[in-house]
PDB file of C-alpha atoms and ligand atoms in Angstrom:
ATOM      1  CA  MET V1316     -25.609  60.629 -12.900  1.00  0.00           C
ATOM      2  CA  ASN V1317     -24.423  61.909 -16.384  1.00  0.00           C
ATOM      3  CA  LEU V1318     -25.669  60.274 -19.360  1.00  0.00           C
ATOM      4  CA  GLU V1319     -23.588  57.880 -19.730  1.00  0.00           C
ATOM      5  CA  GLN V1320     -25.068  55.913 -16.318  1.00  0.00           C
ATOM      6  CA  SER V1321     -28.116  57.282 -16.985  1.00  0.00           C
ATOM      7  CA  ILE V1322     -28.218  54.434 -20.344  1.00  0.00           C
ATOM      8  CA  ASP V1323     -25.926  51.799 -18.397  1.00  0.00           C
ATOM      9  CA  GLU V1324     -29.464  52.239 -15.951  1.00  0.00           C
ATOM     10  CA  ALA V1325     -31.248  51.919 -18.725  1.00  0.00           C
ATOM     11  CA  ILE V1326     -30.285  48.977 -20.321  1.00  0.00           C
ATOM     12  CA  LYS V1327     -30.247  47.180 -17.076  1.00  0.00           C
ATOM     13  CA  LEU V1328     -34.139  47.782 -17.609  1.00  0.00           C
ATOM     14  CA  ILE V1329     -34.508  46.975 -21.287  1.00  0.00           C
ATOM     15  CA  LYS V1330     -32.364  43.329 -20.091  1.00  0.00           C
ATOM     16  CA  LYS V1331     -34.051  43.150 -17.322  1.00  0.00           C
ATOM     17  CA  SER V1332     -38.311  43.877 -19.270  1.00  0.00           C
ATOM     18  CA  LYS V1333     -40.254  40.768 -20.101  1.00  0.00           C
ATOM     19  CA  HIS V1334     -42.675  43.107 -22.465  1.00  0.00           C
ATOM     20  CA  ALA V1335     -40.408  46.173 -23.114  1.00  0.00           C
ATOM     21  CA  VAL V1336     -42.853  48.395 -25.416  1.00  0.00           C
ATOM     22  CA  ALA V1337     -41.957  52.169 -27.607  1.00  0.00           C
ATOM     23  CA  PHE V1338     -43.858  55.065 -27.631  1.00  0.00           C
ATOM     24  CA  THR V1339     -42.605  57.066 -30.001  1.00  0.00           C
ATOM     25  CA  GLY V1340     -43.116  61.159 -31.453  1.00  0.00           C
ATOM     26  CA  ALA V1341     -42.050  63.382 -34.189  1.00  0.00           C
ATOM     27  CA  GLY V1342     -39.159  63.971 -32.785  1.00  0.00           C
ATOM     28  CA  ILE V1343     -37.354  60.473 -32.634  1.00  0.00           C
ATOM     29  CA  SER V1344     -37.780  61.571 -37.712  1.00  0.00           C
ATOM     30  CA  VAL V1345     -36.376  64.737 -36.139  1.00  0.00           C
ATOM     31  CA  GLU V1346     -32.352  64.329 -37.093  1.00  0.00           C
ATOM     32  CA  SER V1347     -33.648  61.970 -40.255  1.00  0.00           C
ATOM     33  CA  GLY V1348     -35.060  65.636 -41.795  1.00  0.00           C
ATOM     34  CA  ILE V1349     -38.739  65.623 -40.544  1.00  0.00           C
ATOM     35  CA  PRO V1350     -39.765  68.672 -38.439  1.00  0.00           C
ATOM     36  CA  PRO V1351     -41.453  68.111 -35.181  1.00  0.00           C
ATOM     37  CA  PHE V1352     -45.108  69.771 -34.898  1.00  0.00           C
ATOM     38  CA  ARG V1353     -44.341  72.208 -32.089  1.00  0.00           C
ATOM     39  CA  GLY V1354     -40.807  73.545 -31.051  1.00  0.00           C
ATOM     40  CA  PRO V1355     -37.829  75.053 -33.300  1.00  0.00           C
ATOM     41  CA  GLY V1356     -38.878  74.101 -36.414  1.00  0.00           C
ATOM     42  CA  GLY V1357     -42.069  73.103 -35.343  1.00  0.00           C
ATOM     43  CA  ILE V1358     -44.821  72.484 -38.297  1.00  0.00           C
ATOM     44  CA  TRP V1359     -46.739  74.036 -36.504  1.00  0.00           C
ATOM     45  CA  GLU V1360     -45.314  77.540 -36.607  1.00  0.00           C
ATOM     46  CA  LYS V1361     -46.025  77.882 -40.228  1.00  0.00           C
ATOM     47  CA  TYR V1362     -49.025  76.456 -40.980  1.00  0.00           C
ATOM     48  CA  ASP V1363     -52.259  76.950 -39.013  1.00  0.00           C
ATOM     49  CA  PRO V1364     -53.442  73.029 -37.932  1.00  0.00           C
ATOM     50  CA  THR V1365     -56.701  74.388 -38.168  1.00  0.00           C
ATOM     51  CA  LEU V1366     -55.981  73.549 -41.940  1.00  0.00           C
ATOM     52  CA  PHE V1367     -55.480  70.126 -41.223  1.00  0.00           C
ATOM     53  CA  ASP V1368     -58.713  69.587 -40.209  1.00  0.00           C
ATOM     54  CA  ILE V1369     -61.109  66.854 -41.016  1.00  0.00           C
ATOM     55  CA  GLY V1370     -63.579  69.860 -41.625  1.00  0.00           C
ATOM     56  CA  PHE V1371     -61.650  72.633 -43.561  1.00  0.00           C
ATOM     57  CA  PHE V1372     -60.609  68.883 -45.420  1.00  0.00           C
ATOM     58  CA  LEU V1373     -63.860  68.359 -46.527  1.00  0.00           C
ATOM     59  CA  GLU V1374     -65.079  72.145 -47.355  1.00  0.00           C
ATOM     60  CA  HIS V1375     -61.721  72.620 -49.206  1.00  0.00           C
ATOM     61  CA  PRO V1376     -60.318  69.300 -50.359  1.00  0.00           C
ATOM     62  CA  LYS V1377     -58.011  70.733 -52.856  1.00  0.00           C
ATOM     63  CA  LYS V1378     -56.653  73.338 -50.705  1.00  0.00           C
ATOM     64  CA  SER V1379     -55.860  70.966 -48.187  1.00  0.00           C
ATOM     65  CA  TRP V1380     -54.499  68.425 -50.352  1.00  0.00           C
ATOM     66  CA  GLU V1381     -52.226  71.583 -51.373  1.00  0.00           C
ATOM     67  CA  LEU V1382     -50.590  71.575 -47.992  1.00  0.00           C
ATOM     68  CA  ILE V1383     -50.098  67.703 -47.378  1.00  0.00           C
ATOM     69  CA  ARG V1384     -48.249  67.635 -50.120  1.00  0.00           C
ATOM     70  CA  LYS V1385     -46.191  70.443 -50.389  1.00  0.00           C
ATOM     71  CA  ILE V1386     -45.330  69.080 -45.469  1.00  0.00           C
ATOM     72  CA  PHE V1387     -45.695  65.767 -45.804  1.00  0.00           C
ATOM     73  CA  PHE V1388     -44.810  64.836 -49.640  1.00  0.00           C
ATOM     74  CA  GLU V1389     -42.498  67.462 -50.844  1.00  0.00           C
ATOM     75  CA  SER V1390     -40.579  67.676 -47.527  1.00  0.00           C
ATOM     76  CA  PHE V1391     -39.738  64.290 -46.077  1.00  0.00           C
ATOM     77  CA  GLY V1392     -41.299  62.250 -49.210  1.00  0.00           C
ATOM     78  CA  ASP V1393     -37.188  60.664 -49.105  1.00  0.00           C
ATOM     79  CA  ALA V1394     -36.980  60.360 -45.309  1.00  0.00           C
ATOM     80  CA  LYS V1395     -34.588  57.810 -44.242  1.00  0.00           C
ATOM     81  CA  PRO V1396     -34.436  56.030 -40.104  1.00  0.00           C
ATOM     82  CA  HIS V1397     -32.102  56.467 -38.364  1.00  0.00           C
ATOM     83  CA  ALA V1398     -30.369  54.644 -35.538  1.00  0.00           C
ATOM     84  CA  ALA V1399     -32.920  55.592 -33.129  1.00  0.00           C
ATOM     85  CA  HIS V1400     -35.360  53.440 -35.776  1.00  0.00           C
ATOM     86  CA  THR V1401     -32.423  50.847 -36.587  1.00  0.00           C
ATOM     87  CA  VAL V1402     -32.270  50.077 -32.674  1.00  0.00           C
ATOM     88  CA  LEU V1403     -35.782  49.683 -31.986  1.00  0.00           C
ATOM     89  CA  ALA V1404     -36.527  46.738 -34.638  1.00  0.00           C
ATOM     90  CA  ALA V1405     -32.806  45.399 -33.389  1.00  0.00           C
ATOM     91  CA  LEU V1406     -35.103  44.712 -29.657  1.00  0.00           C
ATOM     92  CA  GLU V1407     -37.435  43.387 -31.362  1.00  0.00           C
ATOM     93  CA  LYS V1408     -35.863  41.251 -33.459  1.00  0.00           C
ATOM     94  CA  ARG V1409     -33.743  40.447 -29.740  1.00  0.00           C
ATOM     95  CA  GLY V1410     -37.361  39.767 -28.686  1.00  0.00           C
ATOM     96  CA  THR V1411     -37.075  42.766 -25.767  1.00  0.00           C
ATOM     97  CA  LEU V1412     -39.423  45.007 -27.864  1.00  0.00           C
ATOM     98  CA  LYS V1413     -42.823  43.677 -28.581  1.00  0.00           C
ATOM     99  CA  ALA V1414     -44.631  47.153 -30.289  1.00  0.00           C
ATOM    100  CA  ILE V1415     -44.167  50.039 -31.191  1.00  0.00           C
ATOM    101  CA  ILE V1416     -46.845  52.838 -30.789  1.00  0.00           C
ATOM    102  CA  THR V1417     -46.214  55.269 -32.701  1.00  0.00           C
ATOM    103  CA  GLN V1418     -47.849  58.822 -33.299  1.00  0.00           C
ATOM    104  CA  ASN V1419     -45.903  59.007 -36.560  1.00  0.00           C
ATOM    105  CA  ILE V1420     -47.116  59.234 -40.053  1.00  0.00           C
ATOM    106  CA  ASP V1421     -44.126  58.928 -41.641  1.00  0.00           C
ATOM    107  CA  ASN V1422     -43.651  54.928 -41.845  1.00  0.00           C
ATOM    108  CA  LEU V1423     -39.790  55.818 -40.557  1.00  0.00           C
ATOM    109  CA  HIS V1424     -40.046  52.662 -37.542  1.00  0.00           C
ATOM    110  CA  GLN V1425     -41.243  50.074 -41.021  1.00  0.00           C
ATOM    111  CA  SER V1426     -38.746  51.398 -42.514  1.00  0.00           C
ATOM    112  CA  ALA V1427     -35.960  50.473 -40.325  1.00  0.00           C
ATOM    113  CA  GLY V1428     -37.384  46.801 -40.213  1.00  0.00           C
ATOM    114  CA  SER V1429     -39.902  46.573 -37.259  1.00  0.00           C
ATOM    115  CA  THR V1430     -42.653  44.947 -37.708  1.00  0.00           C
ATOM    116  CA  ARG V1431     -45.140  45.451 -34.370  1.00  0.00           C
ATOM    117  CA  VAL V1432     -46.296  48.538 -35.222  1.00  0.00           C
ATOM    118  CA  ILE V1433     -49.730  50.048 -33.583  1.00  0.00           C
ATOM    119  CA  GLN V1434     -50.261  53.628 -36.206  1.00  0.00           C
ATOM    120  CA  PHE V1435     -51.984  55.636 -33.277  1.00  0.00           C
ATOM    121  CA  HIS V1436     -52.558  58.259 -36.559  1.00  0.00           C
ATOM    122  CA  GLY V1437     -52.200  56.307 -39.238  1.00  0.00           C
ATOM    123  CA  ASN V1438     -50.031  56.460 -42.461  1.00  0.00           C
ATOM    124  CA  SER V1439     -49.006  58.196 -44.598  1.00  0.00           C
ATOM    125  CA  ASN V1440     -48.098  55.893 -47.358  1.00  0.00           C
ATOM    126  CA  TYR V1441     -51.985  54.735 -47.495  1.00  0.00           C
ATOM    127  CA  PHE V1442     -54.602  56.944 -49.508  1.00  0.00           C
ATOM    128  CA  ILE V1443     -58.210  56.262 -48.699  1.00  0.00           C
ATOM    129  CA  CYS V1444     -61.503  57.416 -51.018  1.00  0.00           C
ATOM    130  CA  ILE V1445     -64.473  59.081 -48.435  1.00  0.00           C
ATOM    131  CA  ASP V1446     -67.149  57.786 -50.134  1.00  0.00           C
ATOM    132  CA  CYS V1447     -66.422  54.090 -50.934  1.00  0.00           C
ATOM    133  CA  ASN V1448     -63.672  53.674 -48.482  1.00  0.00           C
ATOM    134  CA  LYS V1449     -61.745  51.688 -51.549  1.00  0.00           C
ATOM    135  CA  LYS V1450     -57.573  52.055 -49.929  1.00  0.00           C
ATOM    136  CA  TYR V1451     -54.833  53.879 -52.415  1.00  0.00           C
ATOM    137  CA  GLU V1452     -50.998  53.404 -51.799  1.00  0.00           C
ATOM    138  CA  LEU V1453     -48.868  56.131 -52.511  1.00  0.00           C
ATOM    139  CA  ASP V1454     -48.107  55.259 -56.021  1.00  0.00           C
ATOM    140  CA  TYR V1455     -51.381  55.451 -57.605  1.00  0.00           C
ATOM    141  CA  ILE V1456     -50.902  58.873 -56.291  1.00  0.00           C
ATOM    142  CA  THR V1457     -49.587  61.432 -59.195  1.00  0.00           C
ATOM    143  CA  PHE V1458     -50.239  64.303 -57.244  1.00  0.00           C
ATOM    144  CA  ASP V1459     -50.454  66.799 -60.462  1.00  0.00           C
ATOM    145  CA  LYS V1460     -53.874  67.051 -60.624  1.00  0.00           C
ATOM    146  CA  LEU V1461     -55.607  67.402 -56.979  1.00  0.00           C
ATOM    147  CA  PRO V1462     -57.300  66.149 -55.354  1.00  0.00           C
ATOM    148  CA  PRO V1463     -56.761  62.607 -56.452  1.00  0.00           C
ATOM    149  CA  VAL V1464     -59.821  60.661 -57.172  1.00  0.00           C
ATOM    150  CA  CYS V1465     -60.998  57.457 -56.300  1.00  0.00           C
ATOM    151  CA  GLU V1466     -60.984  54.868 -60.498  1.00  0.00           C
ATOM    152  CA  VAL V1467     -64.434  53.320 -59.230  1.00  0.00           C
ATOM    153  CA  CYS V1468     -66.518  55.514 -58.040  1.00  0.00           C
ATOM    154  CA  GLY V1469     -64.844  59.489 -58.456  1.00  0.00           C
ATOM    155  CA  GLY V1470     -64.848  60.214 -55.146  1.00  0.00           C
ATOM    156  CA  ILE V1471     -62.173  62.316 -53.094  1.00  0.00           C
ATOM    157  CA  LEU V1472     -59.127  60.435 -51.775  1.00  0.00           C
ATOM    158  CA  LYS V1473     -57.692  61.192 -48.027  1.00  0.00           C
ATOM    159  CA  PRO V1474     -54.839  60.075 -47.344  1.00  0.00           C
ATOM    160  CA  ASP V1475     -55.143  57.498 -44.230  1.00  0.00           C
ATOM    161  CA  PHE V1476     -54.032  60.136 -41.772  1.00  0.00           C
ATOM    162  CA  VAL V1477     -55.938  61.295 -38.920  1.00  0.00           C
ATOM    163  CA  PHE V1478     -56.814  64.846 -39.101  1.00  0.00           C
ATOM    164  CA  PHE V1479     -58.070  66.484 -36.172  1.00  0.00           C
ATOM    165  CA  GLY V1480     -61.218  66.589 -35.483  1.00  0.00           C
ATOM    166  CA  GLU V1481     -61.124  62.402 -36.916  1.00  0.00           C
ATOM    167  CA  PRO V1482     -61.454  59.316 -34.332  1.00  0.00           C
ATOM    168  CA  ILE V1483     -58.485  57.279 -33.706  1.00  0.00           C
ATOM    169  CA  PRO V1484     -58.381  54.063 -35.903  1.00  0.00           C
ATOM    170  CA  GLN V1485     -60.270  51.821 -34.007  1.00  0.00           C
ATOM    171  CA  GLN V1486     -57.732  48.473 -34.082  1.00  0.00           C
ATOM    172  CA  ALA V1487     -54.805  51.231 -33.542  1.00  0.00           C
ATOM    173  CA  HIS V1488     -56.751  52.278 -29.581  1.00  0.00           C
ATOM    174  CA  ILE V1489     -57.215  48.319 -28.886  1.00  0.00           C
ATOM    175  CA  ASP V1490     -53.886  47.436 -29.378  1.00  0.00           C
ATOM    176  CA  SER V1491     -52.152  50.612 -28.343  1.00  0.00           C
ATOM    177  CA  MET V1492     -54.106  50.097 -24.222  1.00  0.00           C
ATOM    178  CA  TYR V1493     -53.274  46.324 -24.570  1.00  0.00           C
ATOM    179  CA  GLU V1494     -49.491  47.127 -24.961  1.00  0.00           C
ATOM    180  CA  ALA V1495     -49.837  49.233 -22.412  1.00  0.00           C
ATOM    181  CA  GLU V1496     -51.370  47.204 -19.900  1.00  0.00           C
ATOM    182  CA  HIS V1497     -49.028  44.811 -20.265  1.00  0.00           C
ATOM    183  CA  SER V1498     -45.748  46.420 -20.582  1.00  0.00           C
ATOM    184  CA  ASP V1499     -43.508  46.456 -17.610  1.00  0.00           C
ATOM    185  CA  LEU V1500     -41.174  48.902 -19.699  1.00  0.00           C
ATOM    186  CA  LEU V1501     -42.407  52.019 -21.481  1.00  0.00           C
ATOM    187  CA  ILE V1502     -39.846  53.836 -23.483  1.00  0.00           C
ATOM    188  CA  LEU V1503     -41.163  56.972 -24.124  1.00  0.00           C
ATOM    189  CA  VAL V1504     -38.919  58.865 -27.662  1.00  0.00           C
ATOM    190  CA  GLY V1505     -39.814  62.155 -28.769  1.00  0.00           C
ATOM    191  CA  THR V1506     -42.506  62.928 -27.886  1.00  0.00           C
ATOM    192  CA  THR V1507     -44.252  66.396 -26.108  1.00  0.00           C
ATOM    193  CA  GLY V1508     -47.197  63.760 -24.638  1.00  0.00           C
ATOM    194  CA  ILE V1509     -49.851  66.569 -25.278  1.00  0.00           C
ATOM    195  CA  ILE V1510     -52.301  65.228 -28.273  1.00  0.00           C
ATOM    196  CA  MET V1511     -54.812  63.377 -26.877  1.00  0.00           C
ATOM    197  CA  PRO V1512     -55.921  60.687 -26.764  1.00  0.00           C
ATOM    198  CA  ALA V1513     -51.769  59.424 -27.985  1.00  0.00           C
ATOM    199  CA  SER V1514     -50.820  61.494 -24.937  1.00  0.00           C
ATOM    200  CA  LEU V1515     -52.382  59.303 -22.068  1.00  0.00           C
ATOM    201  CA  ILE V1516     -51.099  55.801 -23.326  1.00  0.00           C
ATOM    202  CA  PRO V1517     -47.853  56.246 -21.070  1.00  0.00           C
ATOM    203  CA  PHE V1518     -49.761  56.945 -17.573  1.00  0.00           C
ATOM    204  CA  VAL V1519     -51.874  53.242 -18.731  1.00  0.00           C
ATOM    205  CA  ALA V1520     -48.785  51.679 -18.743  1.00  0.00           C
ATOM    206  CA  LYS V1521     -47.436  53.592 -15.372  1.00  0.00           C
ATOM    207  CA  ARG V1522     -50.727  52.803 -13.551  1.00  0.00           C
ATOM    208  CA  ASN V1523     -50.382  49.010 -14.340  1.00  0.00           C
ATOM    209  CA  GLY V1524     -46.545  49.046 -12.419  1.00  0.00           C
ATOM    210  CA  ALA V1525     -44.227  49.497 -16.132  1.00  0.00           C
ATOM    211  CA  LYS V1526     -41.012  51.756 -15.454  1.00  0.00           C
ATOM    212  CA  ILE V1527     -40.302  54.095 -18.597  1.00  0.00           C
ATOM    213  CA  ILE V1528     -37.527  55.496 -18.874  1.00  0.00           C
ATOM    214  CA  GLU V1529     -37.343  58.634 -21.185  1.00  0.00           C
ATOM    215  CA  ILE V1530     -35.195  59.590 -24.613  1.00  0.00           C
ATOM    216  CA  ASN V1531     -36.075  63.391 -25.465  1.00  0.00           C
ATOM    217  CA  PRO V1532     -33.821  66.564 -25.438  1.00  0.00           C
ATOM    218  CA  ASN V1533     -36.304  69.089 -23.525  1.00  0.00           C
ATOM    219  CA  LYS V1534     -38.732  67.578 -21.080  1.00  0.00           C
ATOM    220  CA  SER V1535     -41.808  66.622 -21.816  1.00  0.00           C
ATOM    221  CA  GLN V1536     -45.824  66.229 -19.508  1.00  0.00           C
ATOM    222  CA  TYR V1537     -44.550  63.144 -18.408  1.00  0.00           C
ATOM    223  CA  THR V1538     -40.290  63.827 -17.205  1.00  0.00           C
ATOM    224  CA  ASP V1539     -41.296  65.059 -13.763  1.00  0.00           C
ATOM    225  CA  GLU V1540     -44.633  63.616 -13.766  1.00  0.00           C
ATOM    226  CA  ILE V1541     -43.953  59.461 -14.598  1.00  0.00           C
ATOM    227  CA  VAL V1542     -40.463  59.077 -16.191  1.00  0.00           C
ATOM    228  CA  ASP V1543     -38.185  56.884 -14.124  1.00  0.00           C
ATOM    229  CA  ILE V1544     -34.999  57.271 -16.084  1.00  0.00           C
ATOM    230  CA  PHE V1545     -34.992  60.294 -18.183  1.00  0.00           C
ATOM    231  CA  LEU V1546     -31.871  60.164 -21.490  1.00  0.00           C
ATOM    232  CA  GLN V1547     -31.413  64.095 -21.961  1.00  0.00           C
ATOM    233  CA  GLY V1548     -30.398  63.834 -25.599  1.00  0.00           C
ATOM    234  CA  LYS V1549     -31.158  63.793 -28.971  1.00  0.00           C
ATOM    235  CA  ALA V1550     -32.753  60.358 -30.556  1.00  0.00           C
ATOM    236  CA  LYS V1551     -30.113  59.635 -32.862  1.00  0.00           C
ATOM    237  CA  VAL V1552     -27.297  60.350 -30.268  1.00  0.00           C
ATOM    238  CA  VAL V1553     -28.351  58.190 -27.440  1.00  0.00           C
ATOM    239  CA  PHE V1554     -29.417  54.742 -29.001  1.00  0.00           C
ATOM    240  CA  GLU V1555     -26.153  55.252 -31.305  1.00  0.00           C
ATOM    241  CA  LYS V1556     -24.760  55.106 -27.631  1.00  0.00           C
ATOM    242  CA  ILE V1557     -27.320  52.389 -26.612  1.00  0.00           C
ATOM    243  CA  ALA V1558     -25.957  50.000 -29.679  1.00  0.00           C
ATOM    244  CA  ALA V1559     -22.286  50.321 -28.941  1.00  0.00           C
ATOM    245  CA  LYS V1560     -23.655  49.211 -25.748  1.00  0.00           C
ATOM    246  CA  MET V1561     -25.251  46.649 -26.594  1.00  0.00           C
ATOM    247  CA  LYS V1562     -24.067  45.208 -29.074  1.00  0.00           C
ATOM    248  CA  LEU V1563     -26.776  46.413 -31.400  1.00  0.00           C
ATOM    249  CA  ASP V1564     -26.277  45.439 -35.359  1.00  0.00           C
ATOM    250  CA  ALA V1565     -27.914  49.063 -35.762  1.00  0.00           C
TER     251      ALA V1565
HETATM  252  N1  LIG Z2301     -34.500  63.319 -30.462  1.00  0.00           N
HETATM  253  C1  LIG Z2301     -35.486  63.345 -29.125  1.00  0.00           C
HETATM  254  N2  LIG Z2301     -37.197  64.239 -28.896  1.00  0.00           N
HETATM  255  C2  LIG Z2301     -36.764  65.070 -29.964  1.00  0.00           C
HETATM  256  C3  LIG Z2301     -36.156  65.420 -31.176  1.00  0.00           C
HETATM  257  C4  LIG Z2301     -34.958  64.939 -30.969  1.00  0.00           C
HETATM  258  N3  LIG Z2301     -33.128  65.358 -31.698  1.00  0.00           N
HETATM  259  N4  LIG Z2301     -36.006  66.971 -31.377  1.00  0.00           N
HETATM  260  C5  LIG Z2301     -37.213  67.502 -30.616  1.00  0.00           C
HETATM  261  N5  LIG Z2301     -37.217  66.400 -30.127  1.00  0.00           N
HETATM  262  C6  LIG Z2301     -38.690  66.231 -28.666  1.00  0.00           C
HETATM  263  C7  LIG Z2301     -39.262  67.521 -28.634  1.00  0.00           C
HETATM  264  O1  LIG Z2301     -38.565  68.166 -27.628  1.00  0.00           O
HETATM  265  C8  LIG Z2301     -40.787  67.373 -28.672  1.00  0.00           C
HETATM  266  O2  LIG Z2301     -41.081  67.066 -26.885  1.00  0.00           O
HETATM  267  O3  LIG Z2301     -39.858  65.935 -29.385  1.00  0.00           O
HETATM  268  C9  LIG Z2301     -41.186  66.027 -28.807  1.00  0.00           C
HETATM  269  C10 LIG Z2301     -41.586  67.035 -30.424  1.00  0.00           C
HETATM  270  O4  LIG Z2301     -43.206  66.824 -30.158  1.00  0.00           O
HETATM  271  P1  LIG Z2301     -44.705  67.238 -30.876  1.00  0.00           P
HETATM  272  O5  LIG Z2301     -43.954  68.097 -31.987  1.00  0.00           O
HETATM  273  O6  LIG Z2301     -45.750  67.550 -30.321  1.00  0.00           O
HETATM  274  O7  LIG Z2301     -44.478  65.798 -31.665  1.00  0.00           O
HETATM  275  P2  LIG Z2301     -45.404  65.061 -30.905  1.00  0.00           P
HETATM  276  O8  LIG Z2301     -45.190  64.775 -29.479  1.00  0.00           O
HETATM  277  O9  LIG Z2301     -45.864  63.834 -31.303  1.00  0.00           O
HETATM  278  O10 LIG Z2301     -46.434  65.358 -31.706  1.00  0.00           O
HETATM  279  C11 LIG Z2301     -48.232  64.330 -31.420  1.00  0.00           C
HETATM  280  O11 LIG Z2301     -49.474  66.128 -32.372  1.00  0.00           O
HETATM  281  O12 LIG Z2301     -50.145  67.845 -33.883  1.00  0.00           O
HETATM  282  C12 LIG Z2301     -49.850  66.311 -33.285  1.00  0.00           C
HETATM  283  O13 LIG Z2301     -51.257  64.298 -35.135  1.00  0.00           O
HETATM  284  C13 LIG Z2301     -49.697  65.275 -34.370  1.00  0.00           C
HETATM  285  O14 LIG Z2301     -48.943  62.741 -34.290  1.00  0.00           O
HETATM  286  C14 LIG Z2301     -48.347  64.569 -33.874  1.00  0.00           C
HETATM  287  C15 LIG Z2301     -48.943  64.866 -31.567  1.00  0.00           C
END
């Protein structure tokens, strides 16, 4: 079956589903100009992941913040969503897609109009004081004086995304498991599926009888294990085809 035929089959599953859920990773944002973590041009090819361990952040907040500014703000601060993000938002508006579980911290699903977005690894648009837990938004951070500090207690602010060695936000974990257990269709987009515990979510959906569609130019650890329809291609390209075939305004 070629890509066009596979997309037709995938659309049949999407139309038939009663509780479709999307599970997205860094690959969905690559065509928005945000590099993946692994693979060609990946962030972990340039930077040592241990620099994003919570222990390193607490011991060297200034150095850690300088890296955070460089990687997560200077390089992809003005990234915009593309067809993959907007099609998922359109499917939510149609009532087909009930939730997106994303490993991404780039806020592109929300920018595309999705409202039920479960942020498994947090969100880089929010910050939290490590002493008093006061929350801040991006406009409070000036980036010229690092690390930013809390206006109430003077404590250091940390981006509200999950560093290595930190727990997954409890509500995100609960909500993700609920959606995986109730989904009859899981749409996997752009993830290698190697980081636990996020990577377990597709297996939970499969175990509960969900059909699995995967969009990725490369095979992942899921492709030969649990995927029913593999749409081998870049997310923007594949979703533009889906939008055209489903007459989605995306
Ligand atoms: N369209 C779709 N998928 C793509 C594209 C594209 N244009 N380009 C690359 N990909 C795929 C790659 O083939 C790969 O499978 O996106 C995936 C990127 O993999 P990772 O960088 O490992 O991203 P992800 O799976 O989201 O990483 C999970 O690891 O470092 C942690 O917290 C970080 O959330 C992240 C987690």
